[in-house]
Tab-separated table of C-alpha atoms in Angstrom:
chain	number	residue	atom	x	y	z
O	18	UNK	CA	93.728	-44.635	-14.819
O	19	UNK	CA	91.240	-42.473	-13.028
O	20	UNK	CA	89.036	-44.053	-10.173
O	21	UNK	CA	86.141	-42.869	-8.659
O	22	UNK	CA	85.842	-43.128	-4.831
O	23	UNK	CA	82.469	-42.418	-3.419
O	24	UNK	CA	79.682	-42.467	-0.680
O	25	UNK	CA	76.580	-42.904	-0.761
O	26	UNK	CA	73.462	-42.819	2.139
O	27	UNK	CA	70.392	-43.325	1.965
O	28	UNK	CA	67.986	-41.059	4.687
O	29	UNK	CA	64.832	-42.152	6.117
O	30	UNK	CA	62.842	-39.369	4.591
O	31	UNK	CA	63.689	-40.904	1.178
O	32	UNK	CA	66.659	-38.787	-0.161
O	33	UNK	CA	69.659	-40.138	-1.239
O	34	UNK	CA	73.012	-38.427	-0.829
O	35	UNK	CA	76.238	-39.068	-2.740
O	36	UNK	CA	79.424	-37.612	-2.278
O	37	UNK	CA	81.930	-37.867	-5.334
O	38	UNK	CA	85.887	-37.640	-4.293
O	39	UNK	CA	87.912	-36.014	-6.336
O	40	UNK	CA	90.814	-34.888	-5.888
O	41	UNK	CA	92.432	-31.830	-6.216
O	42	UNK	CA	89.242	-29.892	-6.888
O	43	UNK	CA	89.019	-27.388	-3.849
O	44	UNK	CA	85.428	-25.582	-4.664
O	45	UNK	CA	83.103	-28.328	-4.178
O	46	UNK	CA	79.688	-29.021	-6.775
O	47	UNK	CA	76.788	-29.003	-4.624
O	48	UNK	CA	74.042	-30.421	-6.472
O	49	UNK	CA	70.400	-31.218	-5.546
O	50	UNK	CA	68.543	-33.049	-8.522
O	51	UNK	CA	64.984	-33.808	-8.487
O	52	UNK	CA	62.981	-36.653	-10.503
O	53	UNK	CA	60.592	-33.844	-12.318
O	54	UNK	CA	61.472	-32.523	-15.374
O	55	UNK	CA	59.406	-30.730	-18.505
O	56	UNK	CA	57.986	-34.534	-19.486
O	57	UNK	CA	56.370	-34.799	-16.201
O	58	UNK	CA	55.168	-31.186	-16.219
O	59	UNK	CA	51.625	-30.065	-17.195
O	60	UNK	CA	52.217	-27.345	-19.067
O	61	UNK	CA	55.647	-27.436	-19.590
O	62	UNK	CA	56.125	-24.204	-18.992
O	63	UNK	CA	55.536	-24.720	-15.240
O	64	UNK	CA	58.567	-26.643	-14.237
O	65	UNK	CA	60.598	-23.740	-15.945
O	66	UNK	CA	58.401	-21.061	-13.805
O	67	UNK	CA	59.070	-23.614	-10.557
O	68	UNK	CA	62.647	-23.068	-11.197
O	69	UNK	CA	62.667	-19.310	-11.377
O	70	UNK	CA	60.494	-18.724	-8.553
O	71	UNK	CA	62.342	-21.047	-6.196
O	72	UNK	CA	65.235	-18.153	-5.964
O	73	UNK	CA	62.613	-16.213	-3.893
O	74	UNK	CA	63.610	-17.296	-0.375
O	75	UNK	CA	64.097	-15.041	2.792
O	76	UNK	CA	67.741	-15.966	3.272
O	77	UNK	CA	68.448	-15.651	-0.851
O	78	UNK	CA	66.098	-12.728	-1.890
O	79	UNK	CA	68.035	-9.789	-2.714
O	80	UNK	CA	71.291	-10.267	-0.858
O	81	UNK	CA	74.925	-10.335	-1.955
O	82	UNK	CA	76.243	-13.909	-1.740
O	83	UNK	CA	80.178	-15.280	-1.859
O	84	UNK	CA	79.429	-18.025	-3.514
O	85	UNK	CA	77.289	-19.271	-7.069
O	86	UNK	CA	73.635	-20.710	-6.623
O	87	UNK	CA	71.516	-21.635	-9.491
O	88	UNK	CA	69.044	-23.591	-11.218
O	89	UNK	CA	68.555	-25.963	-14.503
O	90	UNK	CA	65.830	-27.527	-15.713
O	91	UNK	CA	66.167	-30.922	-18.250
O	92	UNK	CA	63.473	-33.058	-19.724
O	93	UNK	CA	63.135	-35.615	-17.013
O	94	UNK	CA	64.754	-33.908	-13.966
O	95	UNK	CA	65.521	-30.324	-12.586
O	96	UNK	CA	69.122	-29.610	-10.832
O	97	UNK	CA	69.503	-27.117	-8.292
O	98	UNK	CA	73.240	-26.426	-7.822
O	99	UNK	CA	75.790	-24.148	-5.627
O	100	UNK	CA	79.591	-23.437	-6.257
O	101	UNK	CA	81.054	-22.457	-3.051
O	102	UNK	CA	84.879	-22.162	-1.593
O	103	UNK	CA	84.989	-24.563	1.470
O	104	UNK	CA	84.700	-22.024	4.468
O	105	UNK	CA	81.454	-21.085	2.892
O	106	UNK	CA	80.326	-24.175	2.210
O	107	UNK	CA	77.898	-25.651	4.724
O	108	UNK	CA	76.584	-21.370	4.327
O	109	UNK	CA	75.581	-22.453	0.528
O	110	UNK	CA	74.450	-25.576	1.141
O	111	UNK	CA	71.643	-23.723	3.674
O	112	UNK	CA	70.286	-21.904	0.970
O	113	UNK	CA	70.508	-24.532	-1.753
O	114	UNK	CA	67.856	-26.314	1.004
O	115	UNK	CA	65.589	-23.120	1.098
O	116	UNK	CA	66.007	-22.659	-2.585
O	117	UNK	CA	65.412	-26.434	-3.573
O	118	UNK	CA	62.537	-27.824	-1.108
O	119	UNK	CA	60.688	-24.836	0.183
O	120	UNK	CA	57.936	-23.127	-1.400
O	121	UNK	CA	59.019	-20.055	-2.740
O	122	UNK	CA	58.576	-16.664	-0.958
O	123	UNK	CA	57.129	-14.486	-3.979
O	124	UNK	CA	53.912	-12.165	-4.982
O	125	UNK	CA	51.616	-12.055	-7.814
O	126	UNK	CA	53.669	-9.312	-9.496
O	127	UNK	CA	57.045	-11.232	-9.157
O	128	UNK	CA	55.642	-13.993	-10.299
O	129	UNK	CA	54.599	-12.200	-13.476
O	130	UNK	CA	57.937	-10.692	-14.186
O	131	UNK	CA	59.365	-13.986	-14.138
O	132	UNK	CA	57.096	-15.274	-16.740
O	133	UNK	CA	57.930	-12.418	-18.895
O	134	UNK	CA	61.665	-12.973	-18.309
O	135	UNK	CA	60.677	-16.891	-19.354
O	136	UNK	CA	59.109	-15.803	-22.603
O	137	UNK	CA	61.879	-13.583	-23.649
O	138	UNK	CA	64.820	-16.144	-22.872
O	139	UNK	CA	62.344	-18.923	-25.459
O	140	UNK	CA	62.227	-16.179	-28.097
O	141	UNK	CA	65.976	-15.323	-28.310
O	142	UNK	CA	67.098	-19.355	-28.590
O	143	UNK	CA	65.588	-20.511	-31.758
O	144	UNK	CA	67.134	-23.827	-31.066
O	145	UNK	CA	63.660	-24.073	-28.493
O	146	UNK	CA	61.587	-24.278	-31.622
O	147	UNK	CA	63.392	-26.928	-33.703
O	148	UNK	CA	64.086	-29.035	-30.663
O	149	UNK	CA	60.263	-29.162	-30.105
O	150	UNK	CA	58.963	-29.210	-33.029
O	151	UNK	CA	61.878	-32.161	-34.008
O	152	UNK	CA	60.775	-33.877	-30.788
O	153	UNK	CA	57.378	-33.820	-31.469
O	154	UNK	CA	57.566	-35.595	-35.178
O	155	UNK	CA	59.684	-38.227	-34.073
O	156	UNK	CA	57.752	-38.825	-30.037
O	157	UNK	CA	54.161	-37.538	-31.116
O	158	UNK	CA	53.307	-38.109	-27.437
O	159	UNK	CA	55.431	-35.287	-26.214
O	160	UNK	CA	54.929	-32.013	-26.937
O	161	UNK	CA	57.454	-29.495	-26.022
O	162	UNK	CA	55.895	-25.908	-26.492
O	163	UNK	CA	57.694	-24.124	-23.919
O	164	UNK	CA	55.605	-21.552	-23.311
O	165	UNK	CA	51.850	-22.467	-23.807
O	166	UNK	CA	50.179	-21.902	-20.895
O	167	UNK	CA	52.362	-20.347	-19.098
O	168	UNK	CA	50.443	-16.924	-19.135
O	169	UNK	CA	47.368	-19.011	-17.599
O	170	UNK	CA	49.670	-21.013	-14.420
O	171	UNK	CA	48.922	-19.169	-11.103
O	172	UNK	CA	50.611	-19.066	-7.892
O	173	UNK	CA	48.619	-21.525	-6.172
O	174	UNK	CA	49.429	-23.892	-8.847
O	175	UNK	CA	53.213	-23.372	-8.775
O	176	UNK	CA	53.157	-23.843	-4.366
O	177	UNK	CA	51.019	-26.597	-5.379
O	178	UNK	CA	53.431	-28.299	-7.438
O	179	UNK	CA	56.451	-27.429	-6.056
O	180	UNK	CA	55.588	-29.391	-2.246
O	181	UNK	CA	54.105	-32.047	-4.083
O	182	UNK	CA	57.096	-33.777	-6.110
O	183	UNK	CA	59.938	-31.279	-5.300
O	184	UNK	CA	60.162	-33.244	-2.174
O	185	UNK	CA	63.338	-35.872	-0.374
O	186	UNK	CA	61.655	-39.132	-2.010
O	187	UNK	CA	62.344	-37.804	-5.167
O	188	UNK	CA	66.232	-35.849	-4.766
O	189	UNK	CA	69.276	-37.049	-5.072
O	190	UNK	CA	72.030	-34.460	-3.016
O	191	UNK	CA	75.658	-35.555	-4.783
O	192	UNK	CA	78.337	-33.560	-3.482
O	193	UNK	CA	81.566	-33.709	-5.634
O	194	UNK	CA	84.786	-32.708	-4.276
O	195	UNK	CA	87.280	-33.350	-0.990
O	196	UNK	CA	84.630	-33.399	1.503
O	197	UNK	CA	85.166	-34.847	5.317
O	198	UNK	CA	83.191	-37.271	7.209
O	199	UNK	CA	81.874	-34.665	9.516
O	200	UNK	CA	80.784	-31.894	7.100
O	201	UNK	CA	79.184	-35.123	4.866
O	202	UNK	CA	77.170	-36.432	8.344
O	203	UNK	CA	76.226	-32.592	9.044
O	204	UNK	CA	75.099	-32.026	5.594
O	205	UNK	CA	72.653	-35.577	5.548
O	206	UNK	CA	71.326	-34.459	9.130
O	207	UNK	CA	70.250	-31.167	7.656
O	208	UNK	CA	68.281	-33.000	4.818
O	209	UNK	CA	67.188	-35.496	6.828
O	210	UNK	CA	65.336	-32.918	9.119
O	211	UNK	CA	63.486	-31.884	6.000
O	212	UNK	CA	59.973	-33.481	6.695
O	213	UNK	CA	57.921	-33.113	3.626
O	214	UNK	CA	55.939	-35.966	2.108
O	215	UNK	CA	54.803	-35.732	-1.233
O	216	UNK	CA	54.125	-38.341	-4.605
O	217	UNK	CA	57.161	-40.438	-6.400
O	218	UNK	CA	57.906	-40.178	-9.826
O	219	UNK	CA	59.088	-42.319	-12.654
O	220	UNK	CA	60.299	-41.783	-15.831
O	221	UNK	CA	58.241	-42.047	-18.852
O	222	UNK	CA	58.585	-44.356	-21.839
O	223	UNK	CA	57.601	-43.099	-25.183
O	224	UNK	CA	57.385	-44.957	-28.619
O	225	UNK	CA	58.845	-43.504	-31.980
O	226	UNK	CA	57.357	-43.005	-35.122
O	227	UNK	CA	58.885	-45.361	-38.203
O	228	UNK	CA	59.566	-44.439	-41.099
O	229	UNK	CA	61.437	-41.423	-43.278
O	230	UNK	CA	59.556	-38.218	-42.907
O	231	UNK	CA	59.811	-34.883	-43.440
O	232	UNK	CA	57.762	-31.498	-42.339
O	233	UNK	CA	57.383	-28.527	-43.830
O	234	UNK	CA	56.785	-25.492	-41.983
O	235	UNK	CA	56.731	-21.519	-43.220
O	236	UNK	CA	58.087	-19.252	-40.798
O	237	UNK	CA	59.224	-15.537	-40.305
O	238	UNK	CA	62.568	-14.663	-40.689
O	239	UNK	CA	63.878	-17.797	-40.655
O	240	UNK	CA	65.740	-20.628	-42.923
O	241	UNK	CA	66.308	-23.270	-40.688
O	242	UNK	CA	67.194	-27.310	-41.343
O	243	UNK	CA	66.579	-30.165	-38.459
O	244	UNK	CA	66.907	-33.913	-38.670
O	245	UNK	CA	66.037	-36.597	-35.477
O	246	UNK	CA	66.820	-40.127	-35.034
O	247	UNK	CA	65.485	-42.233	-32.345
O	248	UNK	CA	67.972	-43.352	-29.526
O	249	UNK	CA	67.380	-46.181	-26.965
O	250	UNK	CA	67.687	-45.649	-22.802
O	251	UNK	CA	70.364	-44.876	-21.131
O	252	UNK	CA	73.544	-47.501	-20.505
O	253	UNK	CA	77.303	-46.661	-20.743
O	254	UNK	CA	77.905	-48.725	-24.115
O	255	UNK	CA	74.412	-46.777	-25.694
O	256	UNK	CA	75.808	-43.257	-24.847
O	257	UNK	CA	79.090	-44.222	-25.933
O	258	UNK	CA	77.967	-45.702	-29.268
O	259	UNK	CA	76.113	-42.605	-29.690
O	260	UNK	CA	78.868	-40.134	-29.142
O	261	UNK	CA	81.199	-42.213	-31.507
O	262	UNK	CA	78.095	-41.648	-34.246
O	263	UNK	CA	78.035	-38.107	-33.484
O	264	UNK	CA	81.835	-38.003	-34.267
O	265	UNK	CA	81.603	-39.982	-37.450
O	266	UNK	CA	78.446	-38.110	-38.678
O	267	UNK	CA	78.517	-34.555	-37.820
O	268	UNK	CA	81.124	-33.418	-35.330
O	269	UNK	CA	84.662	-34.409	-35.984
O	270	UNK	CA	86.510	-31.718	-38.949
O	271	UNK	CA	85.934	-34.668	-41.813
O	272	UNK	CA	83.031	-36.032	-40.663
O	273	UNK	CA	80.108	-37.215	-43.201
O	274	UNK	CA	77.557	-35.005	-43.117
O	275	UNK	CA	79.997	-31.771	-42.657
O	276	UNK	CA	81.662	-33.071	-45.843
O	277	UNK	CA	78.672	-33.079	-47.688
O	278	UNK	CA	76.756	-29.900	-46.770
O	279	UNK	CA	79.313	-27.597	-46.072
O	280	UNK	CA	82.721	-28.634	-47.776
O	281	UNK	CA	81.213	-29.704	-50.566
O	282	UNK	CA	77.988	-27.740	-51.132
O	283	UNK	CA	78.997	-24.625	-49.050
O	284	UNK	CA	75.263	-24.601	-47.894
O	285	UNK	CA	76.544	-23.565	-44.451
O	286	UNK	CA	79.357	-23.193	-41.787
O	287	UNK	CA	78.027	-25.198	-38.914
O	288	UNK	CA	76.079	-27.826	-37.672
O	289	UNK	CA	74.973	-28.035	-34.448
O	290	UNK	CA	73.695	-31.685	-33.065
O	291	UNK	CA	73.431	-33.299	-29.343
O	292	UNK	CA	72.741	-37.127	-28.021
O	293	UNK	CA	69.932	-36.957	-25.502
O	294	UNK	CA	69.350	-40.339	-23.627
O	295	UNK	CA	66.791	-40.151	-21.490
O	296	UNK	CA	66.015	-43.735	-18.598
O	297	UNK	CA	63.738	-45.390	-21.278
O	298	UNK	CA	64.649	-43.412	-24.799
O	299	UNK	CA	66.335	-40.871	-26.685
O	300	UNK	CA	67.167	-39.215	-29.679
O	301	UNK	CA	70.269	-37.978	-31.466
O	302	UNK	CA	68.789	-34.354	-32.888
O	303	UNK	CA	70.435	-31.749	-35.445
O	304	UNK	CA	69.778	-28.446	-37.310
O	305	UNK	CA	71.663	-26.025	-39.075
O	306	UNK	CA	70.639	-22.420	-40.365
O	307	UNK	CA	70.940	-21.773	-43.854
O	308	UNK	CA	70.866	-18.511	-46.298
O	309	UNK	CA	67.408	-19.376	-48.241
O	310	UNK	CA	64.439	-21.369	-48.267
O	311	UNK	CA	66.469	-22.898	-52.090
O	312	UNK	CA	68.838	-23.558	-49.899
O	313	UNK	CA	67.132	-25.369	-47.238
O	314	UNK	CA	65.154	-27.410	-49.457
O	315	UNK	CA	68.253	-28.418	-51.542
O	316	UNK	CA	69.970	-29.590	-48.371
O	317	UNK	CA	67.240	-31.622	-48.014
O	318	UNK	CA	66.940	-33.091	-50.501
O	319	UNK	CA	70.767	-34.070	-50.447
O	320	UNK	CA	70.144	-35.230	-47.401
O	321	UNK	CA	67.391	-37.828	-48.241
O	322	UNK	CA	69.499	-38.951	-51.112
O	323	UNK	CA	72.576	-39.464	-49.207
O	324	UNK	CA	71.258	-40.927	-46.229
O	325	UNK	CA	72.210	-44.539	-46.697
O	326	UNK	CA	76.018	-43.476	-47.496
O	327	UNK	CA	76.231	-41.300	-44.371
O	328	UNK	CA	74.975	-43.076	-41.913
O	329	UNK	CA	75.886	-47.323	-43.254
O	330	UNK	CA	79.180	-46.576	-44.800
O	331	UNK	CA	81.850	-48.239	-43.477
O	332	UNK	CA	85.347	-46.413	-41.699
O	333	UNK	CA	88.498	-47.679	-41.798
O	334	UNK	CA	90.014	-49.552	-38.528
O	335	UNK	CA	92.271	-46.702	-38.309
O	336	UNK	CA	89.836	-43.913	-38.349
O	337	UNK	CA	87.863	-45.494	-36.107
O	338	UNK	CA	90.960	-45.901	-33.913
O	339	UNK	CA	91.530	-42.065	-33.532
O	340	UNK	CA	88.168	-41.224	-32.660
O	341	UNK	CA	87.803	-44.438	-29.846
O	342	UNK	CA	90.894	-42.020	-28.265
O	343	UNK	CA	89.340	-38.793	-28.721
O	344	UNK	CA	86.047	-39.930	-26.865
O	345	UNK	CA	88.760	-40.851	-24.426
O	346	UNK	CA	90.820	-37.470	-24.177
O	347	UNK	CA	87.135	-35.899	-23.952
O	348	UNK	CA	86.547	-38.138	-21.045
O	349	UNK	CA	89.574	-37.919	-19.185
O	350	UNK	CA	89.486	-33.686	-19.535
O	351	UNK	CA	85.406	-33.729	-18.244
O	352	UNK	CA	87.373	-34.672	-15.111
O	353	UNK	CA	88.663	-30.639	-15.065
O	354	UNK	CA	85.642	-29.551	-15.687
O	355	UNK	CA	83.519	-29.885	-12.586
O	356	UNK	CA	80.374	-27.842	-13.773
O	357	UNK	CA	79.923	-30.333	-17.008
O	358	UNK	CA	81.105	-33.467	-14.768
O	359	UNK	CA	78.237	-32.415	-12.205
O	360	UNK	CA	75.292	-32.607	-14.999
O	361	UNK	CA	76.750	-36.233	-16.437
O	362	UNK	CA	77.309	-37.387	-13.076
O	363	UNK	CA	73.708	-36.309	-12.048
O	364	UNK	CA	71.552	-37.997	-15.294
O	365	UNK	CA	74.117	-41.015	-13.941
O	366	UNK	CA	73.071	-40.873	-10.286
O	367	UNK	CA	69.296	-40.812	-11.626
O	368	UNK	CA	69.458	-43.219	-14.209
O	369	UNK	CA	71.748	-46.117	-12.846
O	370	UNK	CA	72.254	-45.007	-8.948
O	371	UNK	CA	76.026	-44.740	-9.165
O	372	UNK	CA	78.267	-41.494	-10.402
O	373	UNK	CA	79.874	-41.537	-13.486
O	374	UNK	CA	82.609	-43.847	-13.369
O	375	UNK	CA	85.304	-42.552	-16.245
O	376	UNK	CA	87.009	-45.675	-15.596
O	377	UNK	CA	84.232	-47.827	-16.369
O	378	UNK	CA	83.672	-45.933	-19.909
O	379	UNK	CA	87.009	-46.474	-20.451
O	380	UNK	CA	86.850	-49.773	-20.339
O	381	UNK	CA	83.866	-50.341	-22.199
O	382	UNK	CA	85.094	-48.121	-24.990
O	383	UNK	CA	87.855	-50.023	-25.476
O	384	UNK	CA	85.702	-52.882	-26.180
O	385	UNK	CA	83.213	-51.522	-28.727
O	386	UNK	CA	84.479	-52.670	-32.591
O	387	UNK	CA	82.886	-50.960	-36.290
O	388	UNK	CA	80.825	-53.627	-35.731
O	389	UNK	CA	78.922	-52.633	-32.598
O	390	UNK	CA	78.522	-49.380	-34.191
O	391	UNK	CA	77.038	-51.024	-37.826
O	392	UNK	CA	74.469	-52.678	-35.931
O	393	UNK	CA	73.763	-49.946	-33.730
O	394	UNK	CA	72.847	-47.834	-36.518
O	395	UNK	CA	70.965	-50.393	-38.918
O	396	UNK	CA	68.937	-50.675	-35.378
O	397	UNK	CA	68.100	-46.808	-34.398
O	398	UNK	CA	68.756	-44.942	-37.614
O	399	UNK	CA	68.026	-46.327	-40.998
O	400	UNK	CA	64.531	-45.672	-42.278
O	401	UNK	CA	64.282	-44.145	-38.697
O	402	UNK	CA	64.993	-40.165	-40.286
O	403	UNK	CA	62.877	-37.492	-39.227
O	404	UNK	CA	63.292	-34.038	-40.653
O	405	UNK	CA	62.029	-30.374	-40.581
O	406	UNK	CA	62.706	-27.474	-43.020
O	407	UNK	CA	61.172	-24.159	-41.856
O	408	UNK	CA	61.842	-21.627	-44.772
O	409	UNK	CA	60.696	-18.296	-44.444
O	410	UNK	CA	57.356	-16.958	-45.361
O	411	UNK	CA	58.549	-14.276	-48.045
């Protein structure tokens, strides 16, 4: 069995900083994660523009660099993060500091490529789109257009924002890898020299709509289905029970709702769908692309009729047996993979102060019967459906 062994200190300008052992992995995760993420931004674009625009430092601007820095942005937090061999390590970790807590070192001009480079990676992903739009049916309180307003935000407004909550109250430094007791003490005296106050954050709490409903929208050039379902906050036995849905409903090769739309109908080859638990809520959210707007409307309809049967239907002990030990392979392999460990680790960090402990999902998986997962849908998704068809205009 796997067992995390960590540290954890607490500085006295606020920032907390974790460092993960693990074994065996010899380039270290540095990641910086903030408590402000598109839900606290006003507009949302702004937190995306923050990100960009942080990159523009003296000691990062245009140079050559051994080692991988960059910069995500999620609904209720933003991640700063460096990759970096250990004799260049404390070197990355000096610009993750510029890059994450100063204010950025950029013109007017820059600043305006940068929204243009924002606006073109929105239009390529139509999964932006459906994800809002979805979002926004199910949580009519948050509205996810991510790029209204952005050609109005102005450099004073992104300094502004970026000393006022991108500050050491509201980070959380985890370093995952072999790291020593003296290169961990040098790295929380360098953030702890950081002296920047600014306001705390928390994270929000939104209610869902009830009820089956569906939206119709027209649209150019597109045939597009998407379904939501409500989630509730984040614990280890919710995102578990979640997952195991998933598996049941949409991702495994015989799953329900593959059966029905594409081995059976032939409507279309894949469905994509994601669990997003957020501190206080979250949603389990789906779409797939189809040929026609007949197409998309019969799907639909299916859909609607079938609903019950997908989503209360029983599976045998067995079944359920294979895909308990799945979840658990997928576990145990997010160990090799230190990039997708670092994000699950970090929502884990924010959301429950502790890493992600593999063996502690273990364990609880083991526990969870049918019968936690009955209850868990009769709870979050029956008569909960929400649903989009955009067909195209023509």
């Amino acid at each position: 069995m796997v067992k995390n062994n960590w540290k954890r200190k607490e500085l006295l300008n606020g920032a907390i900083v974790v460092n993960s052992l693990m074994k065996g992995k010899n380039i270290p995760s540095l990641n910086i994660w903030f408590k402000y993420g598109l839900y606290h931004s006003i507009p949302k674009s702004l937190v995306h523009l923050i990100e960009h625009c942080s990159f523009y430092t003296s000691s990062t601007k245009n140079k050559t660099k051994g080692y991988i820095l960059n910069g995500l942005v999620f609904p209720e937090a933003t991640c700063f993060y460096a990759r970096a061999f250990n004799d260049n390590l404390f070197e990355a970790f000096k610009d993750l500091i510029n890059i994450a807590y100063k204010s950025p070192n950029i013109s007017q001009k820059q600043l305006e490529i940068e929204k243009r480079i924002i606006k073109n990676e929105i239009r390529r992903k139509s999964v932006f789109i459906i994800y809002s739009l979805l979002i926004n049916l199910l949580y009519p309180e948050i509205n996810l257009n991510f790029v209204s307003g952005l050609d109005e935000i102005t450099l004073e407004e992104v300094m502004q924002i970026k000393s006022k909550f991108f500050v050491p109250q509201n980070s959380i430094i985890e370093i995952i890898g072999n790291l020593d007791s003296k290169c961990f003490e040098k790295i929380c005296s360098r953030i702890e020299n950081i002296h920047v106050e600014g306001v705390n954050t928390n994270f929000p709490t939104y209610k869902h709509r009830s009820n089956v409903m569906w939206k119709k929208i027209k649209s150019d050039n597109m045939n597009l289905l998407g379904f939501i379902f409500p989630l509730p906050g984040y614990t280890y036995k919710n995102l578990i029970i979640a997952t195991i849905i998933d598996y049941i409903f949409a991702k495994l090769e015989n799953s329900k709702l593959r059966n029905l739309i594409r081995e059976k109908q032939n409507f279309t080859y894949h469905i994509n769908t994601d669990i997003v638990i957020n501190k206080n809520f979250g949603y389990y959210i789906g779409f797939m692309k189809l040929q026609n707007s007949l197409i998309v409307e019969k799907a639909s309809d299916l859909i609607n009729k079938s609903l019950d049967s997908l989503i209360l239907d029983f599976i045998d002990n067995k079944t359920f047996q294979k895909i308990k030990n799945r979840l658990k392979l997928f576990y145990m392999i997010l160990l090799e993979n230190i990039g997708k460990f670092s994000s699950r680790s970090g929502f884990n960090l924010l959301y429950m102060n502790e890493p992600l402990d593999i063996q502690k999902i273990i364990k609880i998986l083991e526990t969870i019967s049918i019968y936690d997962i009955y209850d868990f849908v009769y709870k979050y998704f029956r008569n909960n459906l929400k649903g989009i068809y955009i067909i195209d205009k023509t």
